[in-house]
XYZ file of C-alpha atoms in Angstrom:
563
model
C 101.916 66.815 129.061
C 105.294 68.028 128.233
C 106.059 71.486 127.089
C 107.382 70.571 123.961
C 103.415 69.253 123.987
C 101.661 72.047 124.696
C 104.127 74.265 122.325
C 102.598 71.668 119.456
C 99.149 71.738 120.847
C 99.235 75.524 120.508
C 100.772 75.820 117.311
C 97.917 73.448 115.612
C 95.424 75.543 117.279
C 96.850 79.114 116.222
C 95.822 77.454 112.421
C 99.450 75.553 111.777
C 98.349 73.495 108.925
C 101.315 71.908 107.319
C 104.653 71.102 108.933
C 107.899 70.631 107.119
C 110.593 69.059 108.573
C 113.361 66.459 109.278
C 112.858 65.117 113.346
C 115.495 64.334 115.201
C 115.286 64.163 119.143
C 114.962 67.753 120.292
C 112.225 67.915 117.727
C 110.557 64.756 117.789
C 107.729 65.996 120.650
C 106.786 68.915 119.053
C 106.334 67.503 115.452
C 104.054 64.745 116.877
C 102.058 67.125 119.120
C 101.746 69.486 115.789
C 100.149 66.202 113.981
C 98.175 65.028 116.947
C 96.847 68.718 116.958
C 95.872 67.911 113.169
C 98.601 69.376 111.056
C 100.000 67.636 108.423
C 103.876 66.611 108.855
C 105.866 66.484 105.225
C 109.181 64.880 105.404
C 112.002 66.355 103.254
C 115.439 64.541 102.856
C 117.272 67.579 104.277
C 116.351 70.654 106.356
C 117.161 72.963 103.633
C 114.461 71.789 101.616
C 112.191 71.895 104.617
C 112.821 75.176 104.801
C 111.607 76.028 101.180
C 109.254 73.664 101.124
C 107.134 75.566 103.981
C 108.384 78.988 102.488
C 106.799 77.970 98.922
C 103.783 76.559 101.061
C 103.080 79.592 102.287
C 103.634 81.841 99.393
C 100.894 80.164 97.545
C 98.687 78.838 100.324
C 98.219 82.178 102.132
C 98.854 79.922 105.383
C 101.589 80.162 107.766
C 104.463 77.963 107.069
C 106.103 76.088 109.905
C 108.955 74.120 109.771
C 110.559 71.523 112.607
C 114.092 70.975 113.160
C 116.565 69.387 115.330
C 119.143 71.399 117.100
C 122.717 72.625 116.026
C 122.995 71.300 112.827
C 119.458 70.385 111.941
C 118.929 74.602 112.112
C 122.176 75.052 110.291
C 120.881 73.134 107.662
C 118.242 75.384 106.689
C 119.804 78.335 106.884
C 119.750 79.280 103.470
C 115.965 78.505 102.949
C 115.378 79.368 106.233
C 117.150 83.013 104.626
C 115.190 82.805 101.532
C 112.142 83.269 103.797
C 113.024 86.171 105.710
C 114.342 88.351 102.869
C 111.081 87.454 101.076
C 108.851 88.287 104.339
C 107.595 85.292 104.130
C 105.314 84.302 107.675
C 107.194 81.452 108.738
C 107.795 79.556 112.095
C 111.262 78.049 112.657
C 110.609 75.684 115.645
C 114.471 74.321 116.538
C 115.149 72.244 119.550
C 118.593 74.246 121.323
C 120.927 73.203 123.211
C 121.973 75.773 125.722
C 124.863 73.783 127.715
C 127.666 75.020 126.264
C 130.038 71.904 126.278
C 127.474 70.234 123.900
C 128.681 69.542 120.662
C 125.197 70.384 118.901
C 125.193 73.913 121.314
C 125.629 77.177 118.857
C 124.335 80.207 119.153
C 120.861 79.650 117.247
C 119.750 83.550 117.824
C 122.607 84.601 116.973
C 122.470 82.952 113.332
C 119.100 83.788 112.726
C 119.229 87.186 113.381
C 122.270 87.406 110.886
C 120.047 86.778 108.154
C 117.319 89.127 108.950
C 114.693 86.449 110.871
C 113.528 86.761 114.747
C 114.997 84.740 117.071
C 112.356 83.741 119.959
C 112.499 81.421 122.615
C 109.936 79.537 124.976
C 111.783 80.468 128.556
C 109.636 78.906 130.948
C 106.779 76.074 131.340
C 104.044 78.289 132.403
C 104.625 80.508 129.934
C 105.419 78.047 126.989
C 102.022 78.722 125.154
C 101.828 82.486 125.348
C 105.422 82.212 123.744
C 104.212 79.821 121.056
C 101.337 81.909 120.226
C 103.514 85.402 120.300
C 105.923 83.200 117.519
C 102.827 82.533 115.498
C 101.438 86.180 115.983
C 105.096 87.875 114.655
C 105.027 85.539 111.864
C 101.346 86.151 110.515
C 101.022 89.880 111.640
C 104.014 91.659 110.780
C 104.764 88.933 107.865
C 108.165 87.702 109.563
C 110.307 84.390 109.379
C 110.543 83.979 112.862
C 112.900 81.158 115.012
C 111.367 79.777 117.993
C 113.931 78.130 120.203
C 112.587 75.647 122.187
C 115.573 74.511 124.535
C 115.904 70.994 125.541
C 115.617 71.253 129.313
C 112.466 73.575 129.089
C 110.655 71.486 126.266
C 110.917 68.293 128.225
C 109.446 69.714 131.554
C 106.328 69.165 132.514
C 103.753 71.489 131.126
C 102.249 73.873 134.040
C 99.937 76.531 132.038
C 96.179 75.700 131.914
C 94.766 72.383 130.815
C 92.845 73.761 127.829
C 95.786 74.682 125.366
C 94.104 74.619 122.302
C 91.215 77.077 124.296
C 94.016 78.924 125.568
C 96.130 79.685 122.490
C 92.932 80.386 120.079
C 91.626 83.135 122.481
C 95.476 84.795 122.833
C 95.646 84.452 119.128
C 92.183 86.182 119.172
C 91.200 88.471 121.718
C 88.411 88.270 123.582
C 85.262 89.979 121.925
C 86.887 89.847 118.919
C 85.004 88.724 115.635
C 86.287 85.889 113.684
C 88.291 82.741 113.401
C 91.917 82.688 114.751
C 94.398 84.635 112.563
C 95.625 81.686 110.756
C 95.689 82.636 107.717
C 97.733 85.961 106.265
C 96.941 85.989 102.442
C 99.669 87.986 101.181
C 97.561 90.902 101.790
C 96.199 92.911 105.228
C 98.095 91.138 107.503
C 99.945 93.886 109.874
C 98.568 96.552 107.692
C 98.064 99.985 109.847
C 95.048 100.541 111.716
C 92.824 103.209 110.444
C 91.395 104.389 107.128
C 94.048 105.516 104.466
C 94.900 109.138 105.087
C 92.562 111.333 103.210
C 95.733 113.728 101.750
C 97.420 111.010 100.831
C 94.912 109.395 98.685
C 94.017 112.761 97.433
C 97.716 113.580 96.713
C 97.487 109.964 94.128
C 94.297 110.637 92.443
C 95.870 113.733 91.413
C 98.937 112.388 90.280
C 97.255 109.940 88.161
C 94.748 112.719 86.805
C 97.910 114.387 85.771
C 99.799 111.554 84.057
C 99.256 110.827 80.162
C 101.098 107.637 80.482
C 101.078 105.982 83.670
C 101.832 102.523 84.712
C 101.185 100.495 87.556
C 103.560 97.742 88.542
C 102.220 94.997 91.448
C 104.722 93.193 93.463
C 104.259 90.365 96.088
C 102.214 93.076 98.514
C 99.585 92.967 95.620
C 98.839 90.120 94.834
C 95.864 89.784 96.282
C 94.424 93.213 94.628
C 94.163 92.510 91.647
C 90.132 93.454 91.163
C 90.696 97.019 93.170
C 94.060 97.778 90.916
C 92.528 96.714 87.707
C 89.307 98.964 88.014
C 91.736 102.107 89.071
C 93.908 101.251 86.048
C 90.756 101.811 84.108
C 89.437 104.806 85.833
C 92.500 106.322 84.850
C 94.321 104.560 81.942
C 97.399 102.813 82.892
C 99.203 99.683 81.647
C 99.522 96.725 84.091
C 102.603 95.108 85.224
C 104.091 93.031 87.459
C 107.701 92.303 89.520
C 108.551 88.280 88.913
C 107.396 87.277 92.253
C 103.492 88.050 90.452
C 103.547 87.183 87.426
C 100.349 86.306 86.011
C 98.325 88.868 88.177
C 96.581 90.305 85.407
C 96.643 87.674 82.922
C 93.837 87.993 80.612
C 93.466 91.677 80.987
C 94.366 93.348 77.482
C 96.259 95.778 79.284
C 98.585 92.997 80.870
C 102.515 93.892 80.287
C 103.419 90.999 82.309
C 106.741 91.030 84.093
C 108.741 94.002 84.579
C 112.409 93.924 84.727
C 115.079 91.369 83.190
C 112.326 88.922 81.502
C 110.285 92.125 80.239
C 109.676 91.806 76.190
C 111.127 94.329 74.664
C 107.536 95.691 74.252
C 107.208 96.173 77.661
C 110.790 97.678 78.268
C 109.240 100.477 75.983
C 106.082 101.120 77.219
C 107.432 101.164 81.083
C 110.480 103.457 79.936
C 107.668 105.514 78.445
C 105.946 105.693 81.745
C 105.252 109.374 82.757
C 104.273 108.071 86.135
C 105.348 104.324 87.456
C 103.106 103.219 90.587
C 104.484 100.736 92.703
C 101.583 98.286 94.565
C 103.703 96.488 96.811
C 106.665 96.658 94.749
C 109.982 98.175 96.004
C 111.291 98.737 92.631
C 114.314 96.826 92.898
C 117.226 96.501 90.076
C 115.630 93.636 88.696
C 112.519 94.743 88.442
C 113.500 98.279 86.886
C 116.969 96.957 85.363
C 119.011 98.702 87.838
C 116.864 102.113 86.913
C 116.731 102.223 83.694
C 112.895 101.370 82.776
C 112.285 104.346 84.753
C 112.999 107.147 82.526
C 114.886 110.269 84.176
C 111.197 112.747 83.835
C 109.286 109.887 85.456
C 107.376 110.497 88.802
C 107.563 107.613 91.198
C 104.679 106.640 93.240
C 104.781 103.780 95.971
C 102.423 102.112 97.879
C 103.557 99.298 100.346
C 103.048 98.491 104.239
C 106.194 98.850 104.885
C 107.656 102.684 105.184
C 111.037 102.018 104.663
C 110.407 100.277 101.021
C 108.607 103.987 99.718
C 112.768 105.294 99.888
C 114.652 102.188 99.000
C 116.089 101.069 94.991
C 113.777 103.593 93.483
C 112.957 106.387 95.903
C 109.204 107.249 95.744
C 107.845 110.980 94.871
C 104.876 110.142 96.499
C 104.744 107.765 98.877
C 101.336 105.882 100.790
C 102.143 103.300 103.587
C 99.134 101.483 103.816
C 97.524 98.046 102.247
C 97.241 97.948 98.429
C 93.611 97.081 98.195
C 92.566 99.397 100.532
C 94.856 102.251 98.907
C 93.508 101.244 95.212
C 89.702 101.860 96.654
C 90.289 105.084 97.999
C 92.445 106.282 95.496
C 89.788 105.308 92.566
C 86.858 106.756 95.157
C 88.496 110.401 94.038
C 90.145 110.088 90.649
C 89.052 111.500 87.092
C 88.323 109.236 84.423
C 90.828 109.371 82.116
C 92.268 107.413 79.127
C 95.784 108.010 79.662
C 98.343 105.104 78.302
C 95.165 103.362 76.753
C 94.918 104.004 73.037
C 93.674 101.513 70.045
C 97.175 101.521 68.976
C 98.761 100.085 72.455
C 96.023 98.085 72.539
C 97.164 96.223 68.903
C 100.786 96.097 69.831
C 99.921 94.710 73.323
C 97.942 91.649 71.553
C 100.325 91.303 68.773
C 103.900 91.970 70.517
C 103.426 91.578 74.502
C 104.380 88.126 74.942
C 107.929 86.595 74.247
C 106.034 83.873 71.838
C 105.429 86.597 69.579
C 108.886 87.924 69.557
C 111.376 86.386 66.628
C 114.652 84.835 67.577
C 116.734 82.727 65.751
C 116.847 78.838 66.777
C 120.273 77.156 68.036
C 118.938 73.380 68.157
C 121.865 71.149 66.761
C 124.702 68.980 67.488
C 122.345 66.769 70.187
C 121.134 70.097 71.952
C 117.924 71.917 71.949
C 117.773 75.802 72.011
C 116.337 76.455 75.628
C 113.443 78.762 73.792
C 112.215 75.948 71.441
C 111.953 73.656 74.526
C 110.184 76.215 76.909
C 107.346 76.809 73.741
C 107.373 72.909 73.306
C 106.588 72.650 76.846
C 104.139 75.850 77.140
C 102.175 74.308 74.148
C 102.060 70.873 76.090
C 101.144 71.020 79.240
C 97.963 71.972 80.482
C 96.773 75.602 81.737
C 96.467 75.124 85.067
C 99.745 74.731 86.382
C 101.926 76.218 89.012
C 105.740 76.558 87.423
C 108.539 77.089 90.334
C 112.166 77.941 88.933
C 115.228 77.747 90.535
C 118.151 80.157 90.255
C 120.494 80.242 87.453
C 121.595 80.945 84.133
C 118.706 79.420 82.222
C 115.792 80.615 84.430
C 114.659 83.479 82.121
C 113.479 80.399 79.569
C 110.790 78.912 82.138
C 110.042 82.483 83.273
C 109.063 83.907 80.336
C 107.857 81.664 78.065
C 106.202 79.043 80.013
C 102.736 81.073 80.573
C 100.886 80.671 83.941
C 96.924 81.389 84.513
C 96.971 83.619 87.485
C 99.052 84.460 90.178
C 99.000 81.660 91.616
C 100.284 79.827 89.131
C 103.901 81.096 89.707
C 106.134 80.511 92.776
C 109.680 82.456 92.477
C 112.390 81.929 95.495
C 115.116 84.300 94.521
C 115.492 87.164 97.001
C 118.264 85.452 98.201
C 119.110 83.821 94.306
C 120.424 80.480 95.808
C 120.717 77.917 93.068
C 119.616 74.136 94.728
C 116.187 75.970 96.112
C 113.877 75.293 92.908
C 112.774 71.458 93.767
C 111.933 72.364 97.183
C 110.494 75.233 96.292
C 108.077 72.510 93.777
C 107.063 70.593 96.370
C 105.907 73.012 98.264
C 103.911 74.890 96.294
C 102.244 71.482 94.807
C 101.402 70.424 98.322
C 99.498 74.024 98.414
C 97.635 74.059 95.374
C 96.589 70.005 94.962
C 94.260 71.458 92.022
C 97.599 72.759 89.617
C 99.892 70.501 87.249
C 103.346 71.348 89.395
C 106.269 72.123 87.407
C 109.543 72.518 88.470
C 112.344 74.228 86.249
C 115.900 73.656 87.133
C 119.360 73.567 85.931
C 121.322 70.884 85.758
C 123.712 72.495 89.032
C 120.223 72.705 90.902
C 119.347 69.443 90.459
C 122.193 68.018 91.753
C 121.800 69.989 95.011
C 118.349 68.932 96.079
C 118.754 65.828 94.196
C 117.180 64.227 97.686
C 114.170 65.681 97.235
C 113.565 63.625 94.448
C 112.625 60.442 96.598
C 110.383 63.426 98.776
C 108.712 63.430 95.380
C 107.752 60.441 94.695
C 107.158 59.621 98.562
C 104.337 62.086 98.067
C 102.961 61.337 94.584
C 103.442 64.313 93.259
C 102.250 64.401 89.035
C 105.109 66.246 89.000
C 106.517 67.517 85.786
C 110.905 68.136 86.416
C 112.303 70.143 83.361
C 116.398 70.184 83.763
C 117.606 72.466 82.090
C 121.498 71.133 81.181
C 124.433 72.611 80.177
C 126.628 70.963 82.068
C 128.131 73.567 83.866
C 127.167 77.002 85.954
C 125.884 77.926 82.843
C 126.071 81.555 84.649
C 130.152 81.665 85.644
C 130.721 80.422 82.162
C 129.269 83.769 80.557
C 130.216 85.665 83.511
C 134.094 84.814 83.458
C 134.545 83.410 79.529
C 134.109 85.941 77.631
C 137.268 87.353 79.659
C 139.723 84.392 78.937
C 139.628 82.777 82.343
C 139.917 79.017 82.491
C 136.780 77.446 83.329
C 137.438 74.119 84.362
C 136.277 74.686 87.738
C 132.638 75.224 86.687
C 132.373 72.695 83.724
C 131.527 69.282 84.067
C 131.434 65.637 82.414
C 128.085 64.360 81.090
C 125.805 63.070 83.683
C 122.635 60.635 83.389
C 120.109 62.715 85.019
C 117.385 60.529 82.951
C 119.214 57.356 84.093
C 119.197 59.105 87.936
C 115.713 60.118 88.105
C 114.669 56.233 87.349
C 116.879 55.063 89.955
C 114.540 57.333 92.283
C 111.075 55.807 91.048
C 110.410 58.793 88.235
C 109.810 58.500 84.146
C 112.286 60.160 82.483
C 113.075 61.610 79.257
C 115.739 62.835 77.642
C 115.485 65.831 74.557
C 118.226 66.827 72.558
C 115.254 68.268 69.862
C 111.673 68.958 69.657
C 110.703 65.662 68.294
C 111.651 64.406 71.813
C 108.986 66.125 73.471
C 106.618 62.803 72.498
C 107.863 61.455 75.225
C 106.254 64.348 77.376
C 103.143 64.086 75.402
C 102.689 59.925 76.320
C 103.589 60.841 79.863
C 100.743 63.470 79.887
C 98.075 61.116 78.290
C 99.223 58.389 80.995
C 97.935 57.799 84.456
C 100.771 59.751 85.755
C 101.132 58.344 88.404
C 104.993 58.682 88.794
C 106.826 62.360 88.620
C 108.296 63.249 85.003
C 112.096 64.279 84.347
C 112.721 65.861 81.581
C 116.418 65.804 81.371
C 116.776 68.470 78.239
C 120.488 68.926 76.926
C 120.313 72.469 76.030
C 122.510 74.515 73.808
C 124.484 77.055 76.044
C 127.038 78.809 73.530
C 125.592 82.353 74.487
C 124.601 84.033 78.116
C 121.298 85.078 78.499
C 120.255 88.870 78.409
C 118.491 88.811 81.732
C 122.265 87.752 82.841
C 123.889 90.525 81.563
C 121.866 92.904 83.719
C 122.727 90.793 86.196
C 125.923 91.213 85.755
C 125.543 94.458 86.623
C 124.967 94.120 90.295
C 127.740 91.767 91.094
């Protein structure tokens, strides 16, 4: 056995489940020790889409992602999923083959690069210690919720192996100390994972209770460190009265709760701009507040206390600074929190109750429609759609000027239903992002949303698509242009030939690649969405919907703000 073996062998044992990747030679040994081990290999067209493929995979899995690449340009490839990842904190292994002679034209420096982006850079140095290494990569990754590079240079990977025999034995009880309880710490679930030792600190706890006993108004908004607290944060909500809420990133967390704002930020209803802005005290589960989620500070009104809890102790003084800040896990926060609070009603009135039913969704709100001329107002599509296709799905939307559509008015059941990419707001990331959130949950409709400009980019990924048989559902949303730069520079006289294009096919395209396809210009083209649902479908969907884009969208105007 090789090391590049055992480094497989060790991965599959630590709970590696699904491999993305594209293999060249200084991956090849690793990949196939990874699926001898019994983890699934996915092929993606390009090592970008790798890269968000096993990112969305493990957003919505709760598993480690792990992704296999060759080296020099096989990691640059990926860089900007591979980026994605780490300013998400998403657990991720990077495993790169590296070339460390410098005269060879695929040598760069690989730690280098990923450090730049805010990833660790490891490397296996040695072949008696190649499994320890491995296992330390996966360790990082799942316990302290890190995108994390493991360089496995050519010379060391192809030596022979000289650790112990048993390597699955071996890596399992490293992963898992000995006379510890348990499976191997394969899986993170968005939730304990590096969480501090210890019960939550009795003042601290105390010091929330108390701030929610005081608050007539309070509101609690979940981010990505909640999501899997929904049942402790609900029952505090209603020991003391507050609204619900979520960032984007987890959406549908409390969907079905009559106390359900949805999503803070840009894509709030107006509604829910109110009711947050009325907030006497905003609480923070996992949430850093950032300007999107808050609209660059504004949803937090001036007399507002701010409340925090997150892992991480930096995120209690960053965007928002907290009041009050608790580092600890949500769940575990919520329970001791509600363990000493006063019931109250607080926010919770008859009245908030009605306009919550009757005005908290962007269905309910009145706009008027811009279908005409061959083009479909994005809004009247998205509701088309929404009323469509089934409940259980899982919608992923790319980055760009029409993403608010899919975001707000395509409704999801839970929060798993909804897989969001945009720390890093890279347009090209959303099909990728698709496939690897349908390879997680098997059991969900997958939709992808996308703009015409984000098709294009992972337009590969389409054959990845059908390759898989994926009942995929594509919705393109075309204006033929970066709908965003048009709005952005305009309004202000500049020419805008450089971001405006010629018709394209994208119907026509998505055929050549082995999908149906339809193409909307109005509502009554949506039949053709309807007869694809009642099919067998057993081929991936296109919608290729020519939308009207005269005006920006108001999510982009805040966005504006921060450029």
């Amino acid at each position: 056995m090789i090391v590049a073996e055992a480094v497989g062998r060790a991965l599959a044992a630590c709970g590696a489940e699904a491999v993305f990747g594209v293999v060249g030679s200084g991956n090849f040994h690793v990949t196939n020790a990874l699926v001898a081990g019994g983890a699934r290999f996915v092929a993606a067209r390009h090592e970008g889409g790798a890269a968000t493929m096993a990112d969305a995979y493990a957003r919505m899995s709760g598993r480690a992602g792990v992704v296999s690449v060759h080296q020099g340009p096989g990691l640059t490839n990926a860089m900007t999923g591979l980026t994605e990842a780490a300013k998400s904190r998403t657990p991720l292994i990077v495993l790169a083959g590296e070339a460390t002679e410098a005269r060879s034209n695929f040598h760069i420096d690989q730690a280098a690069l990923a450090t730049a982006v805010g990833a660790v850079a490891l490397r296996v140095t040695s072949a008696q210690a190649a499994v320890e290494q491995a296992v330390e990569a996966y360790r990082v990754a799942v316990g302290e919720r890190r995108t994390v590079l493991l360089n496995l240079p050519l010379d060391v990977q192809s030596a022979p192996y000289e650790g112990p025999g048993d390597v699955a034995g071996l890596a399992a009880g490293l992963l898992r100390p000995a006379g510890s309880p348990g499976e191997a710490a394969s899986s993170w679930a968005g939730s304990t994972a590096g969480s501090p030792a210890g019960p939550v600190p009795e003042d601290e706890a105390a010091a929330l209770a108390g701030a929610l006993g005081a608050a007539r108004r309070p509101v609690f908004i979940a981010g990505r460190g909640a999501r899997h607290a929904r049942r402790e944060l609900e029952e505090l909500a209603g020991r003391t009265g507050a609204l619900l809420a979520t960032s984007a990133v987890a959406r549908g967390l409390f969907r079905g709760s009559p106390w359900d704002l949805d999503v803070s930020g840009g894509f709030a209803t107006p509604l829910t701009a109110e009711l947050i802005r009325g907030a006497d005290l905003v609480v923070a589960w996992g949430c850093a507040l950032n300007m999107w989620t808050t609209r660059h500070g504004s949803l937090v009104s001036p007399g507002a206390r701010v409340a925090k809890v997150d892992l991480d102790a930096a995120a209690l003084k960053t965007h928002v600074p907290a009041d009050l800040g608790v580092v600890g896990d949500v769940a575990a926060v919520a329970r001791a929190v509600t363990a000493r609070a006063a019931q109250a009603s607080g926010y919770r009135t008859a009245e908030v109750a009605e306009r919550i039913r009757a005005e908290g969704r962007w269905r309910a709100v009145p706009y008027e429609d811009g279908s005409g001329g061959g083009r479909i107002d994005p809004r009247t599509l998205t509701i088309g759609l929404d009323e469509l296709l089934p409940p259980e799905r899982i919608v992923s939307v790319d980055s760009g000027n029409f993403m608010g559509y899919p975001s707000m008015f395509l409704d999801v059941p839970d929060e798993g239903g909804f897989c969001f990419t945009q720390a890093f707001q890279s347009v090209g990331l959303g099909l990728a992002t698709a496939i690897g959130a349908a390879l997680a949950r098997p059991d969900r409709l997958p939709v992808a949303a996308l703009g015409d400009g984000g098709l294009l980019m992972g337009l590969a990924e389409l054959e990845t698509v059908v390759r898989l048989g994926l009942p995929m559902v594509i919705v393109v949303y075309d204006d033929e242009a970066y709908g965003a730069e048009v709005h952005h520079f305009g309004p202000h006289g500049h020419p805008l030939g450089t971001v405006t294009f010629p018709p394209a096919d994208l119907a026509a395209i998505a055929r050549g690649h082995g999908l149906a396809a339809v193409t909307v210009t109005g509502r009554e083209d949506l039949a053709g969405v309807a007869g694809w649902l009642d099919g067998p479908r057993d081929r991936p969907l296109l919608v290729h919907a020519k939308v009207a884009g005269e005006r920006g969208s108001w999510w982009l105007e805040e966005a504006f703000k921060g450029h």
